[in-house]
Short mmCIF file of C-alpha atoms in Angstrom, two decimals:
data_model
loop_
_atom_site.label_atom_id
_atom_site.label_comp_id
_atom_site.label_asym_id
_atom_site.label_seq_id
_atom_site.Cartn_x
_atom_site.Cartn_y
_atom_site.Cartn_z
CA LEU R 14 184.00 -115.02 34.62
CA ARG R 15 182.62 -114.23 30.91
CA GLN R 16 180.52 -117.15 31.08
CA LEU R 17 179.35 -116.01 35.05
CA ALA R 18 177.90 -113.11 33.66
CA THR R 19 176.00 -114.57 31.29
CA VAL R 20 174.82 -117.33 33.23
CA PRO R 21 170.84 -116.89 34.23
CA ARG R 22 170.01 -115.64 37.55
CA SER R 23 169.22 -118.83 38.81
CA GLU R 24 172.12 -120.41 37.97
CA GLU R 25 174.56 -118.00 38.94
CA LYS R 26 174.43 -118.39 42.40
CA PHE R 27 175.81 -121.67 42.28
CA MET R 28 178.44 -120.80 39.54
CA ALA R 29 179.31 -118.31 41.61
CA ALA R 30 179.90 -120.92 45.04
CA ARG R 31 181.53 -123.27 42.63
CA GLN R 32 184.30 -120.58 41.38
CA ILE R 33 185.11 -119.46 45.07
CA GLU R 34 185.36 -123.02 45.90
CA GLN R 35 188.00 -123.14 43.23
CA CYS R 36 189.84 -120.02 44.26
CA VAL R 37 190.08 -121.18 48.11
CA SER R 38 191.35 -124.43 46.93
CA ILE R 39 194.08 -122.91 44.76
CA LEU R 40 194.98 -120.24 47.48
CA SER R 41 195.14 -123.16 50.12
CA ASN R 42 198.08 -124.67 47.91
CA PRO R 43 201.70 -123.22 49.68
CA SER R 44 202.79 -123.34 45.93
CA THR R 45 200.59 -121.28 44.38
CA THR R 46 201.89 -117.91 42.22
CA PRO R 47 201.66 -114.62 43.15
CA ALA R 48 199.90 -114.03 39.93
CA THR R 49 197.42 -116.91 40.40
CA THR R 50 196.72 -115.45 43.86
CA THR R 51 195.91 -112.33 42.50
CA GLU R 52 193.17 -113.71 39.49
CA CYS R 53 191.76 -115.54 42.32
CA ILE R 54 190.98 -112.45 44.43
CA VAL R 55 189.82 -110.28 41.48
CA ARG R 56 186.95 -113.33 40.57
CA GLY R 57 186.22 -112.91 44.37
CA ILE R 58 185.23 -108.95 43.92
CA PHE R 59 183.88 -109.47 40.89
CA ILE R 60 181.50 -112.34 41.87
CA HIS R 61 180.82 -110.32 44.72
CA LEU R 62 180.02 -107.15 42.77
CA LEU R 63 177.52 -109.42 41.46
CA GLY R 64 175.76 -109.88 44.65
CA GLN R 65 177.13 -113.63 45.44
CA ASP R 66 179.05 -114.25 48.64
CA ALA R 67 182.26 -114.31 48.52
CA SER R 68 183.60 -114.11 52.09
CA ALA R 69 185.61 -117.22 51.79
CA LEU R 70 188.62 -115.36 50.23
CA SER R 71 188.41 -112.53 52.87
CA VAL R 72 191.11 -113.83 54.99
CA GLU R 73 193.31 -114.34 51.63
CA ALA R 74 192.68 -111.01 50.63
CA VAL R 75 193.95 -109.71 54.20
CA LYS R 76 196.86 -111.69 53.38
CA LEU R 77 197.43 -110.02 49.84
CA ALA R 78 197.48 -107.01 51.77
CA GLN R 79 200.79 -107.71 53.25
CA SER R 80 202.66 -108.91 50.13
CA PRO R 81 205.77 -106.99 49.50
CA ASN R 82 204.75 -106.07 46.34
CA LEU R 83 202.94 -102.59 46.14
CA LEU R 84 200.45 -103.44 43.33
CA HIS R 85 199.78 -106.80 45.21
CA ARG R 86 199.18 -104.78 48.07
CA LYS R 87 196.87 -102.13 46.22
CA LEU R 88 194.75 -105.22 45.43
CA GLY R 89 194.18 -106.79 48.22
CA TYR R 90 193.34 -103.47 50.09
CA LEU R 91 190.65 -102.86 47.10
CA ALA R 92 189.41 -106.31 48.04
CA CYS R 93 189.59 -105.92 51.51
CA THR R 94 187.50 -103.05 51.11
CA VAL R 95 185.06 -104.75 49.36
CA LEU R 96 184.94 -108.21 51.25
CA LEU R 97 184.94 -107.08 54.78
CA PRO R 98 181.90 -105.64 56.27
CA PRO R 99 182.93 -102.27 58.74
CA ASP R 100 182.52 -104.24 61.79
CA SER R 101 185.13 -106.71 60.46
CA GLU R 102 187.62 -107.89 63.23
CA LEU R 103 189.60 -108.57 60.25
CA ARG R 104 189.86 -104.87 59.36
CA LEU R 105 192.01 -104.39 62.77
CA LEU R 106 194.77 -106.95 61.20
CA LEU R 107 195.73 -104.28 58.56
CA THR R 108 196.67 -101.57 60.77
CA ASN R 109 199.79 -102.40 61.46
CA CYS R 110 200.08 -102.89 57.42
CA ILE R 111 198.52 -99.19 56.90
CA LEU R 112 201.25 -97.93 59.86
CA ARG R 113 204.50 -98.94 57.89
CA GLU R 114 202.97 -97.18 54.71
CA LEU R 115 202.50 -94.08 56.01
CA SER R 116 205.69 -94.36 57.98
CA THR R 117 207.77 -94.98 54.49
CA THR R 118 209.25 -92.16 52.45
CA HIS R 119 208.02 -93.86 49.18
CA VAL R 120 205.41 -91.86 48.00
CA PRO R 121 203.62 -94.13 46.20
CA SER R 122 203.48 -96.63 49.13
CA ILE R 123 202.02 -93.15 51.63
CA ILE R 124 199.41 -92.63 49.29
CA THR R 125 198.47 -96.30 48.96
CA GLY R 126 198.24 -96.48 52.82
CA LEU R 127 196.61 -93.11 53.13
CA ILE R 128 193.71 -94.56 50.69
CA ALA R 129 193.63 -97.80 52.94
CA ALA R 130 193.06 -95.64 55.99
CA ALA R 131 190.31 -93.58 54.63
CA ASN R 132 188.52 -97.01 53.55
CA LEU R 133 189.34 -99.51 56.16
CA VAL R 134 189.94 -98.00 59.48
CA SER R 135 187.06 -97.63 61.24
CA ASP R 136 187.70 -98.75 65.01
CA VAL R 137 187.54 -95.02 66.99
CA THR R 138 190.40 -96.77 69.20
CA VAL R 139 193.28 -97.01 66.15
CA LEU R 140 191.71 -94.01 64.68
CA PRO R 141 194.33 -91.56 67.03
CA VAL R 142 197.49 -93.56 66.24
CA ILE R 143 196.36 -93.28 62.12
CA SER R 144 195.00 -90.01 62.48
CA LEU R 145 198.88 -88.98 64.37
CA LYS R 146 200.62 -90.14 61.39
CA VAL R 147 198.41 -88.32 58.67
CA VAL R 148 198.69 -85.17 60.57
CA ARG R 149 202.60 -85.17 60.41
CA LEU R 150 202.36 -85.82 56.53
CA LEU R 151 200.68 -82.68 56.27
CA SER R 152 204.04 -81.27 55.84
CA PHE R 153 205.49 -83.99 53.68
CA LYS R 154 207.39 -82.45 50.74
CA ASN R 155 205.27 -84.12 47.59
CA HIS R 156 201.82 -82.24 47.38
CA LEU R 157 200.30 -85.31 46.55
CA VAL R 158 200.58 -86.75 49.70
CA ARG R 159 199.51 -83.99 51.72
CA VAL R 160 196.27 -83.72 49.39
CA LYS R 161 195.73 -87.17 50.13
CA ALA R 162 196.79 -86.93 54.09
CA LEU R 163 193.91 -83.78 54.20
CA VAL R 164 191.29 -86.08 52.45
CA THR R 165 191.92 -89.20 54.48
CA LEU R 166 192.15 -86.81 58.01
CA ASP R 167 188.62 -85.74 56.76
CA ARG R 168 187.58 -88.99 56.57
CA CYS R 169 188.71 -89.46 60.50
CA CYS R 170 187.17 -86.71 61.97
CA GLN R 171 183.74 -87.90 60.29
CA ILE R 172 183.89 -90.76 62.40
CA SER R 173 185.58 -88.98 65.34
CA PRO R 174 184.68 -85.82 65.28
CA SER R 175 186.89 -85.05 68.34
CA LEU R 176 190.15 -85.64 66.36
CA TRP R 177 189.70 -81.80 64.42
CA ALA R 178 191.29 -80.51 67.66
CA GLU R 179 194.18 -82.02 67.37
CA ALA R 180 194.72 -81.28 63.84
CA GLU R 181 192.89 -77.76 63.37
CA GLY R 182 196.33 -76.07 63.94
CA SER R 183 197.94 -78.47 60.87
CA VAL R 184 195.09 -78.00 58.49
CA LEU R 185 195.31 -73.95 59.39
CA ALA R 186 198.84 -74.01 58.48
CA ARG R 187 197.71 -75.71 55.02
CA LEU R 188 196.42 -72.74 53.93
CA SER R 189 199.78 -70.97 53.30
CA ASP R 190 200.97 -74.16 51.51
CA GLN R 191 202.47 -73.61 47.94
CA ASN R 192 200.11 -75.91 45.72
CA PRO R 193 196.86 -74.39 45.09
CA ASP R 194 195.24 -78.10 45.50
CA VAL R 195 196.54 -78.36 49.03
CA VAL R 196 195.01 -74.94 50.02
CA ALA R 197 191.51 -76.18 48.19
CA SER R 198 191.43 -79.57 50.51
CA ALA R 199 192.45 -77.37 53.97
CA VAL R 200 189.81 -74.77 52.99
CA GLN R 201 187.06 -78.01 52.24
CA LEU R 202 188.05 -79.48 55.71
CA LEU R 203 187.88 -76.14 57.31
CA ALA R 204 184.10 -75.39 56.07
CA LYS R 205 183.12 -78.80 57.46
CA TYR R 206 184.86 -78.34 61.12
CA ALA R 207 185.79 -74.94 61.51
CA SER R 208 184.25 -72.96 64.70
CA CYS R 209 184.18 -69.73 65.85
CA SER R 210 186.59 -70.33 68.84
CA SER R 211 187.37 -67.46 71.43
CA GLY R 212 191.07 -65.75 70.02
CA GLY R 213 191.09 -68.34 66.64
CA GLU R 214 189.16 -66.43 64.09
CA ASP R 215 191.88 -64.15 62.59
CA LEU R 216 193.76 -67.30 62.10
CA VAL R 217 191.21 -68.39 59.72
CA LEU R 218 189.68 -65.69 58.03
CA ASP R 219 192.79 -63.98 57.10
CA PRO R 220 194.44 -67.00 54.92
CA VAL R 221 190.47 -67.96 53.63
CA LEU R 222 189.89 -64.39 52.82
CA HIS R 223 193.49 -64.53 50.91
CA VAL R 224 192.44 -66.93 48.94
CA GLN R 225 189.44 -65.46 48.24
CA ARG R 226 191.44 -62.79 46.64
CA GLN R 227 193.67 -65.06 44.53
CA ILE R 228 190.41 -66.48 43.17
CA HIS R 229 188.88 -62.76 42.07
CA GLU R 230 192.40 -62.03 40.71
CA GLY R 231 192.13 -65.14 38.64
CA ARG R 232 195.64 -66.31 40.09
CA LEU R 233 195.01 -69.91 40.53
CA PRO R 234 195.91 -72.64 37.69
CA GLN R 235 193.69 -72.88 34.95
CA HIS R 236 192.20 -76.56 35.83
CA PHE R 237 190.40 -74.49 38.46
CA VAL R 238 188.15 -73.27 35.85
CA TYR R 239 184.86 -74.56 35.76
CA ARG R 240 182.71 -73.38 33.02
CA GLY R 241 184.44 -70.23 32.66
CA VAL R 242 184.22 -69.25 36.32
CA MET R 243 187.54 -69.61 38.58
CA ALA R 244 187.02 -72.35 41.38
CA PRO R 245 183.12 -72.07 41.96
CA TRP R 246 182.93 -74.94 44.51
CA LEU R 247 186.19 -73.74 46.35
CA GLN R 248 184.24 -70.64 46.56
CA VAL R 249 181.52 -72.12 48.11
CA ASP R 250 182.96 -73.81 50.57
CA ILE R 251 184.66 -70.27 51.78
CA LEU R 252 181.44 -68.26 51.89
CA ARG R 253 180.60 -71.55 54.18
CA ILE R 254 183.40 -70.82 56.56
CA ILE R 255 182.58 -66.66 56.15
CA SER R 256 178.95 -67.75 57.56
CA ARG R 257 180.05 -69.43 60.41
CA PHE R 258 181.73 -66.25 61.42
CA GLY R 259 179.17 -63.54 60.94
CA SER R 260 178.78 -62.28 63.98
CA TYR R 261 182.39 -62.29 64.59
CA ILE R 262 183.07 -60.28 61.39
CA SER R 263 180.37 -57.91 61.82
CA SER R 264 181.61 -56.76 65.25
CA SER R 265 184.98 -56.68 64.31
CA VAL R 266 186.52 -53.21 62.38
CA LYS R 267 189.01 -55.07 60.32
CA TYR R 268 186.59 -56.65 58.39
CA THR R 269 183.58 -54.47 58.31
CA ASP R 270 186.00 -51.83 56.85
#
């Protein structure tokens, strides 16, 4: 790889093709060790990032994502994210792998599955199944899982906005989460997708304004402070939410007082 990175551009394509051929030959051998497999996949990622074709390793990347070893699965998901185009049918083969990750109780596996879902799932026919699993993880006991689940849910709603209607209630519940990072992530989603629906305004505004009071009172952890200001980006998201409910706020005695 060091030699490939230093050769002239005129020779790079030839050397990259030769490297890929060698990797395919090695991986076709049933006796290839997992360590050798991961080395070949890393080579493929590097060659792809150089701008050369490494698509011949796509199937091997999918196979690696099904490995029983978590580190190998992580590399497999990464390789699939890099090598597979958005419309590749090979991405559908990863759906069951991702669902297995999301169904376990092992925190590193769940987080790996959430990251893979956000990066690899783009088929609107599969998204409802994935989003259902993700929404359930919003109440998982580990706060890192809850934060990552909100990020993944954001990605699902970007692809298919109709999913927000089913997930909104679960996201609103996270505004009262004990962990401020989870609350901040929930506010970000509401700033993007919340709508002024009749009868549901208070369910959004009350907890959001409570978060704003906590910010002004300096009750959030220190890692929310940026250049001496407490949670500036979170406050911007809160202002976006309030602006959506401007007409309701101006007509409500509860908020004008």
